[in-house]
mmCIF file of C-alpha atoms and ligand atoms in Angstrom:
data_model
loop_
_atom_site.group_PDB
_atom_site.id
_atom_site.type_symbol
_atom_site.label_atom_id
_atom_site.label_comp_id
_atom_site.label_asym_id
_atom_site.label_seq_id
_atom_site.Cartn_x
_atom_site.Cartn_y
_atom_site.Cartn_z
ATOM 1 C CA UNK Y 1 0.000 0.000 0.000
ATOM 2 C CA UNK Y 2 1.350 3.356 -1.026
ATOM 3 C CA UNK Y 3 2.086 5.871 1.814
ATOM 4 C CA UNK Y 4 2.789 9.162 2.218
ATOM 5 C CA UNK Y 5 5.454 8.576 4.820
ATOM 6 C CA UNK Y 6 8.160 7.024 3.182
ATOM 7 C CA UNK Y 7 10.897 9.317 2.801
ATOM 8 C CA UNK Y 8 11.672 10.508 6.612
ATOM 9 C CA UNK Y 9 15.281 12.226 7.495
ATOM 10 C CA UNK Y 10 17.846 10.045 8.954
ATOM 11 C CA UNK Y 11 17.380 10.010 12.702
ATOM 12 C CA UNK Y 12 13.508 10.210 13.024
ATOM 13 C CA UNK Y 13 12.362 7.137 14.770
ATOM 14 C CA UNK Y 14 9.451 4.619 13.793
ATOM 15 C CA UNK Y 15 7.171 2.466 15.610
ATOM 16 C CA UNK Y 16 6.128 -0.708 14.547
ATOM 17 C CA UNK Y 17 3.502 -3.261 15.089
ATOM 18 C CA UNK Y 18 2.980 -6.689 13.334
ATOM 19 C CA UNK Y 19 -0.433 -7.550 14.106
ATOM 20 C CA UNK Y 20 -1.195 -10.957 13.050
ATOM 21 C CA UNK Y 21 -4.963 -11.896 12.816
ATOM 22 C CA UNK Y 22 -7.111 -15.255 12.373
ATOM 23 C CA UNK Y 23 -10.408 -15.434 11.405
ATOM 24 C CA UNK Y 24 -12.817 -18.032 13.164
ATOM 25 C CA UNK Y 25 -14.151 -20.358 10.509
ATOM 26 C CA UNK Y 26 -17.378 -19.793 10.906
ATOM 27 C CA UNK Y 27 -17.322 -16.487 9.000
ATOM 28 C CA UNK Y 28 -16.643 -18.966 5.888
ATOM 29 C CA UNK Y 29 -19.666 -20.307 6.159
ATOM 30 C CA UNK Y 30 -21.588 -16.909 5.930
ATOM 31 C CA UNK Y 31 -23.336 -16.008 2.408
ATOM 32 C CA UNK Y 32 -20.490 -14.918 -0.068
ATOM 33 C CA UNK Y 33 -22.673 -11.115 -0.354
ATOM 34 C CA UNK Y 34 -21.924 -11.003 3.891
ATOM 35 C CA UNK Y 35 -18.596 -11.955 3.462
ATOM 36 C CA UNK Y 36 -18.124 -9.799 0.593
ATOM 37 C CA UNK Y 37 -19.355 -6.616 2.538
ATOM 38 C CA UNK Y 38 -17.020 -7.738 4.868
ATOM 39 C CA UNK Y 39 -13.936 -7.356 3.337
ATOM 40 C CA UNK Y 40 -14.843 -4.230 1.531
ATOM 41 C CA UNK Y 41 -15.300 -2.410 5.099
ATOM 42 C CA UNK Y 42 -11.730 -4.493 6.011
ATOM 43 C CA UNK Y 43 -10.159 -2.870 2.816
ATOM 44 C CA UNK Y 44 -11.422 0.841 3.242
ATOM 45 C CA UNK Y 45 -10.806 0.826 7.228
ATOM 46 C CA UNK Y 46 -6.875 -0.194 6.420
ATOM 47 C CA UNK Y 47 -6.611 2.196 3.362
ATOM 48 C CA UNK Y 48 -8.250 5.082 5.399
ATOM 49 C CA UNK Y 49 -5.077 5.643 6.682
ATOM 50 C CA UNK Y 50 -2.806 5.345 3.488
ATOM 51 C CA UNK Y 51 -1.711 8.883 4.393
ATOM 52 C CA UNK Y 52 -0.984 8.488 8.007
ATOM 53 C CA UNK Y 53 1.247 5.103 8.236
ATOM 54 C CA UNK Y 54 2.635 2.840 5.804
ATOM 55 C CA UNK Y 55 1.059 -0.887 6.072
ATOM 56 C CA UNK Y 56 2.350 -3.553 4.363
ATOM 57 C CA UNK Y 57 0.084 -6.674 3.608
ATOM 58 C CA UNK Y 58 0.912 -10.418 3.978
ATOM 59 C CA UNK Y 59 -1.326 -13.925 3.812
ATOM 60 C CA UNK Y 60 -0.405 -16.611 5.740
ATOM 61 C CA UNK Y 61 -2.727 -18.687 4.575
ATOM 62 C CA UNK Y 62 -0.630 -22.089 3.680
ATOM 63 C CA UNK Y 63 2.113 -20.811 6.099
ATOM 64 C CA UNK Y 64 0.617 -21.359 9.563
ATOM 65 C CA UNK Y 65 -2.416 -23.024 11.190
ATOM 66 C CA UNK Y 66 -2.768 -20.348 13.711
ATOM 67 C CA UNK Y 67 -2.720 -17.110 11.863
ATOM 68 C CA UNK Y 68 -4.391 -16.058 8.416
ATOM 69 C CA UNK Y 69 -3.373 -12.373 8.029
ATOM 70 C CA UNK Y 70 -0.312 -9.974 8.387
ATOM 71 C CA UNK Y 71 -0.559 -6.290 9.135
ATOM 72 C CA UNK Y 72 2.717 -4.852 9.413
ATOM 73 C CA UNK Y 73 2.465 -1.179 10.314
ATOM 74 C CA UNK Y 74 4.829 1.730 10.164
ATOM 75 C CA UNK Y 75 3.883 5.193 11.848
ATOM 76 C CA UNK Y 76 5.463 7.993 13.430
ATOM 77 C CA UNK Y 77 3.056 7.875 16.283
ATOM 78 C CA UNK Y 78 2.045 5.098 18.444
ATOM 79 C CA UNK Y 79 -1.733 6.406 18.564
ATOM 80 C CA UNK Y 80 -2.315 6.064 14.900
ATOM 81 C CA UNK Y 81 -1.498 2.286 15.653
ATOM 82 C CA UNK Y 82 -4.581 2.435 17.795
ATOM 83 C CA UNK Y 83 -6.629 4.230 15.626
ATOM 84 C CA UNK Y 84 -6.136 1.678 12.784
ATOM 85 C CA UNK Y 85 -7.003 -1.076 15.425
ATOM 86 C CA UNK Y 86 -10.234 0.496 16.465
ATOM 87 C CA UNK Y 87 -10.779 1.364 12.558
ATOM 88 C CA UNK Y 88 -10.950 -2.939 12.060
ATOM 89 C CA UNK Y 89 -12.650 -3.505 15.129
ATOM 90 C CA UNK Y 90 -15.631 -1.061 13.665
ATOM 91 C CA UNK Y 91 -15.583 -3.235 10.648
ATOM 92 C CA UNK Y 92 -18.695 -6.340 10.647
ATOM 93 C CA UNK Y 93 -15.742 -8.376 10.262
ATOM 94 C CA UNK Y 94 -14.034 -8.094 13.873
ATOM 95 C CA UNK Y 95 -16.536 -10.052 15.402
ATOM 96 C CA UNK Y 96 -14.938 -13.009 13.527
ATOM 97 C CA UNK Y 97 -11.435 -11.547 14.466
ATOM 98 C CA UNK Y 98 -8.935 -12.318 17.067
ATOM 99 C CA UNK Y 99 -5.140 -11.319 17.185
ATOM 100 C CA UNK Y 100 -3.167 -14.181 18.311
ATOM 101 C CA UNK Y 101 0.308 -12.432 17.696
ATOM 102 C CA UNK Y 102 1.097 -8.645 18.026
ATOM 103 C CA UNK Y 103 4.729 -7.458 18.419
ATOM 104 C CA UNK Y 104 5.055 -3.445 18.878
ATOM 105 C CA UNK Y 105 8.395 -2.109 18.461
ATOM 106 C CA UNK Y 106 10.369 0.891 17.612
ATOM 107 C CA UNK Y 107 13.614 1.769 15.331
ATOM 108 C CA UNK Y 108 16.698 2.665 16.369
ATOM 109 C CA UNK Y 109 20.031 3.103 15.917
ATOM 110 C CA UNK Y 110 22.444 -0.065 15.889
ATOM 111 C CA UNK Y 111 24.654 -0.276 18.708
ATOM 112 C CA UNK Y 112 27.119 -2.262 16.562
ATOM 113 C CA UNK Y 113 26.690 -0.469 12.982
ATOM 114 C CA UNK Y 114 28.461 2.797 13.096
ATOM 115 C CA UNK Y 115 28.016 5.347 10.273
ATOM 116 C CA UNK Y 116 25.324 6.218 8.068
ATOM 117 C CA UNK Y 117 24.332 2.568 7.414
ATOM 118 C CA UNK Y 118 23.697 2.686 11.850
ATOM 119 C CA UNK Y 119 22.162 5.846 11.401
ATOM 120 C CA UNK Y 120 19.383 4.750 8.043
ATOM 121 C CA UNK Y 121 18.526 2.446 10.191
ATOM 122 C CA UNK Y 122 15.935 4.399 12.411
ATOM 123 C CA UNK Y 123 13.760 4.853 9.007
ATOM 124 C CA UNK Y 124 12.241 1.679 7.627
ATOM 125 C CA UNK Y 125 11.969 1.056 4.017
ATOM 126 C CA UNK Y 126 10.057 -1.792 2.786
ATOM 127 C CA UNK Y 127 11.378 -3.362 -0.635
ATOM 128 C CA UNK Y 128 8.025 -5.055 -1.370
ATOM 129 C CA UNK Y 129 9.259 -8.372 -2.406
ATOM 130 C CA UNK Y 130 7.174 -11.414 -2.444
ATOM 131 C CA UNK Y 131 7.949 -12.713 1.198
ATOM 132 C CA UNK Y 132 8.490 -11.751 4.863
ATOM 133 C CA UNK Y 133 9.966 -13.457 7.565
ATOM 134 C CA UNK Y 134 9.192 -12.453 10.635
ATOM 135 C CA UNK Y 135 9.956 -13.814 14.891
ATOM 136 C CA UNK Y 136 10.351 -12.028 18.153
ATOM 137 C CA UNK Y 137 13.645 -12.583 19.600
ATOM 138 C CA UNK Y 138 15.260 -12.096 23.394
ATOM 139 C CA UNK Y 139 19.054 -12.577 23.958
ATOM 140 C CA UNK Y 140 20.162 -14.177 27.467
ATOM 141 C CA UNK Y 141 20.610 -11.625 30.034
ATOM 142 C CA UNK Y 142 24.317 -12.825 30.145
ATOM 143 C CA UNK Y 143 24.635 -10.985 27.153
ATOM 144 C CA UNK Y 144 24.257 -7.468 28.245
ATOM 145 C CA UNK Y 145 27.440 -8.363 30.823
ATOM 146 C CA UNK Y 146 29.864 -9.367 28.496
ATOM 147 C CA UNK Y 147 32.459 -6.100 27.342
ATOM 148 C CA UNK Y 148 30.926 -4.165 24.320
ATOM 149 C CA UNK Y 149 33.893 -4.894 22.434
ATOM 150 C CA UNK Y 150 33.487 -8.603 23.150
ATOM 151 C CA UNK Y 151 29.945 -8.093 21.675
ATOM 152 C CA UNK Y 152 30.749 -6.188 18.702
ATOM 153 C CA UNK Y 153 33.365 -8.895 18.031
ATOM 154 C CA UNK Y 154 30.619 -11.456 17.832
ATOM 155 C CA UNK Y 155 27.917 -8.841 16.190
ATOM 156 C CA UNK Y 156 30.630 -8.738 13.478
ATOM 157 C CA UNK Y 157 30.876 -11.674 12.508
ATOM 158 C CA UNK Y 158 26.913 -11.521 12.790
ATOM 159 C CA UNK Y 159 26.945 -8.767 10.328
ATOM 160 C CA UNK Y 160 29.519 -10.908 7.815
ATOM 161 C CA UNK Y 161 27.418 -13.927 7.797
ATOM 162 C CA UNK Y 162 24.302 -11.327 6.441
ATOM 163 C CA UNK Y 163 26.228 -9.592 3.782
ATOM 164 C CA UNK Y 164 26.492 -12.984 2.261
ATOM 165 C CA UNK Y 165 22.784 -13.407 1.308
ATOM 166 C CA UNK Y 166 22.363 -9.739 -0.682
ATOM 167 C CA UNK Y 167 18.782 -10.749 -1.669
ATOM 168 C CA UNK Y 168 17.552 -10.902 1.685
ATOM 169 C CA UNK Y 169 17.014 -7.291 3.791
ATOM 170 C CA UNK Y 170 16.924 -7.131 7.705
ATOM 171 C CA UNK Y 171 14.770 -4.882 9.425
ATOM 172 C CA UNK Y 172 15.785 -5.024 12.876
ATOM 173 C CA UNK Y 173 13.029 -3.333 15.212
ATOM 174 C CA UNK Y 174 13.749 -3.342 19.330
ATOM 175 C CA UNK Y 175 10.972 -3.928 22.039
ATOM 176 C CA UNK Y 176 12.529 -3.071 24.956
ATOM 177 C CA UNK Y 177 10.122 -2.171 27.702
ATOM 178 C CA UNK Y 178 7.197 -1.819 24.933
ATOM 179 C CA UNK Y 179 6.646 -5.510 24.389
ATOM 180 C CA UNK Y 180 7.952 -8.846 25.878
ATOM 181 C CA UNK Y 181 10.578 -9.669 23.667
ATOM 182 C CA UNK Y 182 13.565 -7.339 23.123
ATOM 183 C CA UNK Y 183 13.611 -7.592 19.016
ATOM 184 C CA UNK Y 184 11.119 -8.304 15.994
ATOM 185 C CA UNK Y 185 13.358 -8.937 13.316
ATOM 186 C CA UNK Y 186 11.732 -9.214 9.704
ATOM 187 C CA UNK Y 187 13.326 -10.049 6.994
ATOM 188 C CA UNK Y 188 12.349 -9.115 3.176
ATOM 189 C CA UNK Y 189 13.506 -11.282 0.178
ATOM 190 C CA UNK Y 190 11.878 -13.193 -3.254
ATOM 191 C CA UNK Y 191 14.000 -16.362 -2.438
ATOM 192 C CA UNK Y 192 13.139 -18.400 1.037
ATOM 193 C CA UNK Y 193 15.960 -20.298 0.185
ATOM 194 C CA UNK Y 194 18.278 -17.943 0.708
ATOM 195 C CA UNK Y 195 17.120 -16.887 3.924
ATOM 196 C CA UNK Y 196 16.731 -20.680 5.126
ATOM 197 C CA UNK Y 197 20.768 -20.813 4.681
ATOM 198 C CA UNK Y 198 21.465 -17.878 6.316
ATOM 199 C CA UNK Y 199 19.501 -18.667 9.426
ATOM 200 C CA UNK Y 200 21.011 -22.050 9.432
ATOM 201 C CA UNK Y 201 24.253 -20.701 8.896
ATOM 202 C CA UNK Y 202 23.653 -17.936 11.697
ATOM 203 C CA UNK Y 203 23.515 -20.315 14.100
ATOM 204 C CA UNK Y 204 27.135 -21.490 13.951
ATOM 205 C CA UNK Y 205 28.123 -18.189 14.719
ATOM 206 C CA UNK Y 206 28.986 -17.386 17.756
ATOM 207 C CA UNK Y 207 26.945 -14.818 19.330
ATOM 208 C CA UNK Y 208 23.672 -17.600 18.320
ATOM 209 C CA UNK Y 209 24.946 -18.711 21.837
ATOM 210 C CA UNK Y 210 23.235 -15.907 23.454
ATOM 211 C CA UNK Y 211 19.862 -16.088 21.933
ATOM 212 C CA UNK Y 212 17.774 -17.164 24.989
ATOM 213 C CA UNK Y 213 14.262 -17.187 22.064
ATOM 214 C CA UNK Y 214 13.354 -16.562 18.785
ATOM 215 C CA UNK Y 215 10.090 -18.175 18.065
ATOM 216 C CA UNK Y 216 7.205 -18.104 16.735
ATOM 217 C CA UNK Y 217 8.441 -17.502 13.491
ATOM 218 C CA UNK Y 218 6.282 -16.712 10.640
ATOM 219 C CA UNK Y 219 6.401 -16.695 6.788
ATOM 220 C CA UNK Y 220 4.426 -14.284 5.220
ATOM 221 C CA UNK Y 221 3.666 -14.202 1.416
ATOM 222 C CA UNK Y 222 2.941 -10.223 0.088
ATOM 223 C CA UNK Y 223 -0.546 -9.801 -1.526
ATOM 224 C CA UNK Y 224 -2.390 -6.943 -2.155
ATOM 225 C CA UNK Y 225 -5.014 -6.779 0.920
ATOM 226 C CA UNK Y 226 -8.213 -7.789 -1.227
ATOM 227 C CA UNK Y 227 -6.438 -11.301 -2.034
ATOM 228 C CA UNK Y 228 -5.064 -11.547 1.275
ATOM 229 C CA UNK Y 229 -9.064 -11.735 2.354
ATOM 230 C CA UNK Y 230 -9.786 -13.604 -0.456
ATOM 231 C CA UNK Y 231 -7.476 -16.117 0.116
ATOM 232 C CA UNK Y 232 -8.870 -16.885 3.989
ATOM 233 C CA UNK Y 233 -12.592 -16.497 2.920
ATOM 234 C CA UNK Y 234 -12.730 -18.290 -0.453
ATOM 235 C CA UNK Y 235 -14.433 -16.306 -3.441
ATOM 236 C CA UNK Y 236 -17.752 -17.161 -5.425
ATOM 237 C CA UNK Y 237 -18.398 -16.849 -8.908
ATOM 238 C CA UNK Y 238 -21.594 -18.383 -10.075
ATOM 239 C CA UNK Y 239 -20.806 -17.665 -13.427
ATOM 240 C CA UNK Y 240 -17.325 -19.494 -13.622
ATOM 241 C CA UNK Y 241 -19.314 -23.569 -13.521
ATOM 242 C CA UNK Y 242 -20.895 -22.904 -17.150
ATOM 243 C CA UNK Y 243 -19.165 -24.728 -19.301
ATOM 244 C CA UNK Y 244 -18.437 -23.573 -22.805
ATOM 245 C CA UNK Y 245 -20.311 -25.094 -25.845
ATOM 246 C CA UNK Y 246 -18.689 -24.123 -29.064
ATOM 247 C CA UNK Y 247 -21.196 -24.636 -31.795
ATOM 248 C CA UNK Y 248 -21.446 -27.201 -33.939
ATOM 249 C CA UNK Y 249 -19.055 -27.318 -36.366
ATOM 250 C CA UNK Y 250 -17.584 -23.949 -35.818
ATOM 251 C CA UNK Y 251 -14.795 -22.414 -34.300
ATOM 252 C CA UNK Y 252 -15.530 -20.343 -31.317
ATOM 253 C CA UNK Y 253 -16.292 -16.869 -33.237
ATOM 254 C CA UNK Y 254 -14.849 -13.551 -32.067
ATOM 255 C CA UNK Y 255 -11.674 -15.645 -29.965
ATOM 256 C CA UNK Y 256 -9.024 -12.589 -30.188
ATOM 257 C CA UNK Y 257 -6.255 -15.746 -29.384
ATOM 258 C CA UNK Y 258 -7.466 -18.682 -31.098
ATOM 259 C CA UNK Y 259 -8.624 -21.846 -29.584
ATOM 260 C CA UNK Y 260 -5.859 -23.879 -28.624
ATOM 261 C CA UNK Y 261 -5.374 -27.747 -29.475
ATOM 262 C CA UNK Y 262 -3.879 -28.154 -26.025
ATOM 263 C CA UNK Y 263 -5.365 -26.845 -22.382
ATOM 264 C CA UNK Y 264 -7.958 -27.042 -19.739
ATOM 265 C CA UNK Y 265 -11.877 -26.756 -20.449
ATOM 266 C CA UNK Y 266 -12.784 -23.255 -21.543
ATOM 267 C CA UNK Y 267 -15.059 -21.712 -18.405
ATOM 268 C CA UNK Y 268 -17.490 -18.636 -18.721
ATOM 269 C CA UNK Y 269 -15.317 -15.672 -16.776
ATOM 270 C CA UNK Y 270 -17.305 -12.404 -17.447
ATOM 271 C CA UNK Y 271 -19.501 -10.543 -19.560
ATOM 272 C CA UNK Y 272 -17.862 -8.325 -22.567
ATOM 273 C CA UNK Y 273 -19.833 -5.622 -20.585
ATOM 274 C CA UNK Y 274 -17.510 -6.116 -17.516
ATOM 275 C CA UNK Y 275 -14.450 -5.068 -18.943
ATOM 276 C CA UNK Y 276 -14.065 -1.858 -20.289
ATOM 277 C CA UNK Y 277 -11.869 -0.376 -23.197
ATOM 278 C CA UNK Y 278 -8.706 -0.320 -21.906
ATOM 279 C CA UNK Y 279 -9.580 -1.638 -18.588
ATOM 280 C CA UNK Y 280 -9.404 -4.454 -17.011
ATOM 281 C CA UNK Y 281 -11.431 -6.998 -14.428
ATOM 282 C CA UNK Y 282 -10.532 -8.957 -12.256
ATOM 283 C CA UNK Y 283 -12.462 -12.727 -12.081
ATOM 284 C CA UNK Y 284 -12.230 -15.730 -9.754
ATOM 285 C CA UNK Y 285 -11.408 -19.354 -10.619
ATOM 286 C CA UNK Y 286 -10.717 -22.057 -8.727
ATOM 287 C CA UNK Y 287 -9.319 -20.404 -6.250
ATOM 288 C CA UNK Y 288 -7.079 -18.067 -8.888
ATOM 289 C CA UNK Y 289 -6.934 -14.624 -9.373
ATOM 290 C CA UNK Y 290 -7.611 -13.819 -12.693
ATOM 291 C CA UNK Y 291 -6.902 -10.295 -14.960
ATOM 292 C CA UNK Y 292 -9.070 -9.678 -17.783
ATOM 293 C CA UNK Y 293 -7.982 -6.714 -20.383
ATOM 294 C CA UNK Y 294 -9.366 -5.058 -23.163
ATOM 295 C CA UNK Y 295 -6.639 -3.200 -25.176
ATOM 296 C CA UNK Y 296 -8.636 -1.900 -28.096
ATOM 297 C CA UNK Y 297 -11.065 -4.371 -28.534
ATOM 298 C CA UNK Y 298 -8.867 -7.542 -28.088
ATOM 299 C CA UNK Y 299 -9.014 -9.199 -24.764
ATOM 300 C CA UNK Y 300 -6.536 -11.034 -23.149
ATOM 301 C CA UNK Y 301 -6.566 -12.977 -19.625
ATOM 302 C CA UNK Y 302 -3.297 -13.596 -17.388
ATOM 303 C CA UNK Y 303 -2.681 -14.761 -13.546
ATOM 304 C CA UNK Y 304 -3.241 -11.559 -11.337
ATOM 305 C CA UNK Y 305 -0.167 -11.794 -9.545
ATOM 306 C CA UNK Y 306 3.265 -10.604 -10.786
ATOM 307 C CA UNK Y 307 5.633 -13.798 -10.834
ATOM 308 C CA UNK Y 308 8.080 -11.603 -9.632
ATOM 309 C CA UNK Y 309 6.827 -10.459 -5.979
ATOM 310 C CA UNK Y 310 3.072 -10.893 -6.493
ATOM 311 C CA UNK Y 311 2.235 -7.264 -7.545
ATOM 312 C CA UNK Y 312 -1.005 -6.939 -8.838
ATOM 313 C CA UNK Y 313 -1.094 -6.918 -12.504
ATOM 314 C CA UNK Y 314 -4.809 -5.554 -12.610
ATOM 315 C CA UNK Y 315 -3.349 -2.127 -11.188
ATOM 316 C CA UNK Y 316 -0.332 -2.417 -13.752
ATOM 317 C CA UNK Y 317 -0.572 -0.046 -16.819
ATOM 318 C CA UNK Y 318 -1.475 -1.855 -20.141
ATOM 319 C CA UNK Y 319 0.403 -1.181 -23.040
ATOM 320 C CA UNK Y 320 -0.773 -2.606 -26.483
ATOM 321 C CA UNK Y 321 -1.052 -6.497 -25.957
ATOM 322 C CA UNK Y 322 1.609 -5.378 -22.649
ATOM 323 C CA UNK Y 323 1.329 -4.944 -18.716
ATOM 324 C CA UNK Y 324 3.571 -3.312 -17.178
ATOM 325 C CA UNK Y 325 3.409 -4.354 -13.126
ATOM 326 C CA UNK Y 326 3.555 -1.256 -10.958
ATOM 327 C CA UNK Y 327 5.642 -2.392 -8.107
ATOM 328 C CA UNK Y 328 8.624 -3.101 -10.102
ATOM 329 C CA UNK Y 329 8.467 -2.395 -13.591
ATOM 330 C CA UNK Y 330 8.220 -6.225 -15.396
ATOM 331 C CA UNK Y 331 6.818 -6.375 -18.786
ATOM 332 C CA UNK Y 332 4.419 -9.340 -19.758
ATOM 333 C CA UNK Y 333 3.320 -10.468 -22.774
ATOM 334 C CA UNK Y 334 -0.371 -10.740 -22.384
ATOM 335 C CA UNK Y 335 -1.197 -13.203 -25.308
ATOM 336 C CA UNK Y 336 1.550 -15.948 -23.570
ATOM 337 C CA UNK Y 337 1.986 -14.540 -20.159
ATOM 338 C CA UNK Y 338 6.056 -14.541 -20.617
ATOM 339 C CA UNK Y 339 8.130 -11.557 -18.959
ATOM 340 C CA UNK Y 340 9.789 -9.346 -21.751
ATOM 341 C CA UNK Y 341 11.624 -7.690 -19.094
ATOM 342 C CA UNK Y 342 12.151 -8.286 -15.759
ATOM 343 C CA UNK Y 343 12.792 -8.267 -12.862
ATOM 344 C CA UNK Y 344 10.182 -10.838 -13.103
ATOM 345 C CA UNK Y 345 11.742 -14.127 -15.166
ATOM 346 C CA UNK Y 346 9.254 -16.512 -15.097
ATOM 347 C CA UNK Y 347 5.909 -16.473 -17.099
ATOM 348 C CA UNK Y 348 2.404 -15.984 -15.521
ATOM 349 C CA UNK Y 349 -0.691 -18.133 -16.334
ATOM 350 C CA UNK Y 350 -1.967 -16.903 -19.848
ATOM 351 C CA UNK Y 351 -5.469 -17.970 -20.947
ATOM 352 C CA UNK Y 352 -6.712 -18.402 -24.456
ATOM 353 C CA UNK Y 353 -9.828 -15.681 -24.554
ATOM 354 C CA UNK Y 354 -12.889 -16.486 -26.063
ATOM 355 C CA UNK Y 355 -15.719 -13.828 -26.454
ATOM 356 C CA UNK Y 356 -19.000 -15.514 -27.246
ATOM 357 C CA UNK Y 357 -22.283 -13.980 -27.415
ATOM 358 C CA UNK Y 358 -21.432 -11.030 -24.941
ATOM 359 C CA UNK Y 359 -19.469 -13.465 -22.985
ATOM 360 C CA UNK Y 360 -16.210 -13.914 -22.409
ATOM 361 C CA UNK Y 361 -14.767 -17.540 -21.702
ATOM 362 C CA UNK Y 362 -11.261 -18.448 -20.635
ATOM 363 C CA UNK Y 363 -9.282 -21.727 -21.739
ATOM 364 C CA UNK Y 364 -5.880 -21.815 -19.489
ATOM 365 C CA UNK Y 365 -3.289 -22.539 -21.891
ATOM 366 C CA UNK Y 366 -0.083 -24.914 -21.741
ATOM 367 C CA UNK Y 367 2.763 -23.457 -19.488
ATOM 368 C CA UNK Y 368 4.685 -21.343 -21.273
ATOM 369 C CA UNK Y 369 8.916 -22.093 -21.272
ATOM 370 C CA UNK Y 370 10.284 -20.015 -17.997
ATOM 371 C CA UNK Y 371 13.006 -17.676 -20.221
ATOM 372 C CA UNK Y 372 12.339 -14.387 -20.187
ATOM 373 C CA UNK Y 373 11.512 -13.188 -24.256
ATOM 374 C CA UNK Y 374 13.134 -10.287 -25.983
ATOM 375 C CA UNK Y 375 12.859 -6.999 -24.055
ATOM 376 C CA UNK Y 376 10.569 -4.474 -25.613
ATOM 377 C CA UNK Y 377 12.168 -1.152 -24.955
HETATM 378 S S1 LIG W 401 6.123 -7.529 -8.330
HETATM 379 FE FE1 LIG W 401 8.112 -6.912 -8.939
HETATM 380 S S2 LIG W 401 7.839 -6.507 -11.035
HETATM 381 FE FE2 LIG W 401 5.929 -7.194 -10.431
#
C-alpha cells in the first residue's frame, strides 16, 4: 500500500507493530454477499489511513495453522497504531477476528553499525518483495554483561554472515520495555531459500549462543489486501461452472487468441460488458486470481499476480497487448503470459480468450517455457 510517509530524514524514529490476525471459521460459512461486505469495510478501514502510516500486507494462509493475516504497520506515532485497530474492530468483520500475535516495536540506531548505514537504520523502508519473515527474539541476560567490544566482536561476525545473502534485507526493530521480547526482526527477500541458509548458517556463529528465544516464526507471502481476504474467505463466482459449448461445427467466433489444441476446459469468466476499453477486471477461478484486459477491442486474460513479488497486474498499466506491473516495472506479454523484461523471469498463467455472445470464456493454456523473451524497450 502506497504511503505518504516514506521518505523521513535520517534520525527520526518509527514504531512498529505486526499484528497478526485469524479469522474463526465460521465467517466462511456466511453467504459470499456477507462476506463480501465484509472485506470491503476491512479494505477501506486499512486504506483510510494510506496517508498516516505505511502498512504492508501479507497472507499466511498455507504458512501457519494459527494465523491467516499480516498487518505490518509503520507510523510515526504510536496512537495512529490504535486508531487503525479500532478502525478494524468497527468493521462487521471483527466479530470473527482475534489477534493471536502482536509485536510493537520501535527503530533505532544499531549499537554495533556505526556510520550512516547505523544511522538509516531508524527509518524503515520496505522493498516489497514477495515474502516476509518475521519472529520475536530475546538474547540471554548474560549478554548485556559481556564487554561491548566482546559483543561487537561477535555482532561482526553476525553482520559478515548477512552480507552474504544480498537478496535478503533485515529490518531489525527493538521492544525493549514496549513488548515482551527485546527484538522483531523481519526479513524481506523473493527467495526463502536464501534466507533458510542464512539462518542455518547464523547459528554457527557465535553470538547464536546468546539467543535465549526466537520463536514463533512466521512466513508471510505479500498480496495486495483484497487477495489476502480472499485467500482466507474463499471467493464465489456463479458464473465461472458454465461450461463452454462451441457450436457445432464452428470455431468459437470472435476468440481474439485462437482456440488452442492443447489446455484445460474453456469456463465462462465475465460478460464483454464487464471489462471496459482499456480496462481491465478482475475474475475468480478455482481459487485463482484472474486479470481480464481489453486493449482496443482484443481481450486477453493472465494470472493476477506478478511472478516476480506478487504485484497486482490488474493495477499495472497496459500497453498494447503489454502490462507493465507497478511495483517493479516487469513487462508481460499478455497473449503468452512470458516476462519481456524483468525483474520478473518466469511467465504468468496466460489464458486463451474467447468472447461468445457477450461473454467472455477463458481456456488456461499450456505453461509457457520459464526464459524471459526479448525486451521491448
Ligand atoms: S512484483 Fe516486482 S515486477 Fe511485479
Amino acid at each position: 500500500m502506497p504511503s505518504a510517509k516514506e521518505d523521513r530524514p535520517a534520525g527520526h524514529r518509527q514504531i512498529v507493530r505486526f499484528s497478526f490476525y485469524r479469522v474463526d471459521s465460521a465467517w466462511r460459512a456466511l453467504p459470499p454477499e456477507e462476506r463480501d461486505s465484509h472485506k470491503h469495510q476491512f479494505c477501506r478501514a486499512v486504506e483510510s489511513f494510506g496517508e498516516r502510516l505505511q502498512v504492508r500486507i501479507y497472507s499466511l494462509v498455507g504458512t501457519r495453522g494459527d494465523a491467516d493475516l499480516l498487518l505490518w504497520q509503520i507510523a510515526d506515532r504510536l496512537d495512529d497504531l490504535q486508531s487503525l485497530a479500532t478502525a478494524v474492530m468497527k468493521t462487521e468483520m471483527a466479530p470473527y477476528l482475534s489477534l493471536p500475535y502482536s509485536y510493537l516495536a520501535m527503530t533505532r540506531r544499531s549499537v554495533y553499525v556505526s556510520g550512516e548505514e547505523g544511522r538509516a537504520r531508524t527509518v524503515l523502508h520496505p522493498t516489497k518483495s514477495a515474502y516476509l519473515f518475521v519472529y520475536p527474539f530475546v538474547k540471554t541476560r548474560d549478554w548485556y554483561q559481556l564487554p561491548l567490544d566482546e559483543r561487537q566482536a561477535m555482532m561482526d561476525q553476525h553482520i559478515a554472515i548477512g552480507r552474504k545473502y544480498p537478496s535478503v534485507k533485515l529490518n531489525t526493530t527493538y521492544s525493549f520495555g514496549l513488548d515482551d521480547q527485546e527484538f522483531v526482526v523481519s526479513f524481506e527477500t523473493d527467495e526463502p531459500a536464501d534466507f533458510l541458509d542464512l539462518v542455518m548458517e547464523l547459528r554457527e556463529a557465535r553470538s547464536s549462543l546468546f539467543t535465549l528465544r526466537d520463536t514463533p516464526a512466521f512466513t508471510c507471502i505479500a498480496m495486495p489486501l483484497r487477495e489476502a481476504l480472499d485467500a482466507i474467505g474463499g471467493v464465489e463466482q456463479p458464473l465461472q461452472t458454465e461450461r463452454y459449448e462451441a457450436p457445432s461445427g464452428a470455431s468459437p467466433g470472435g476468440a481474439s487468441n485462437g482456440r488452442p489444441s492443447t489446455g484445460s476446459e474453456p469456463f465462462l469468466a465475465a460478460h464483454v460488458a464487464d471489462v471496459p476499453e482499456g480496462g481491465c477486471a478482475l475474475v475468480y477461478h478455482e481459487g485463482e486470481q484472474i486479470a481480464i484486459f481489453n486493449s482496443g477491442g482484443r481481450f486477453f486474460a493472465v494470472g493476477n499476480r506478478c511472478s516476480h513479488a506478487n504485484g497486482p497486474l490488474a493495477d499495472g498499466k497496459l500497453e498494447g497487448s503489454t502490462v507493465v506491473c507497478s511495483y517493479h516495472g516487469s513487462r508481460f506479454d499478455l497473449a503468452t503470459g512470458v516476462p519481456l523484461s524483468g525483474p520478473a523471469s518466469r511467465p504468468l498463467a496466460a489464458f486463451n480468450v474467447i468472447p461468445e455472445d457477450g461473454r467472455i470464456y477463458l481456456q488456461r493454456r499450456a505453461p509457457q517455457a520459464a526464459a524471459r523473451g526479448p525486451a521491448t524497450g
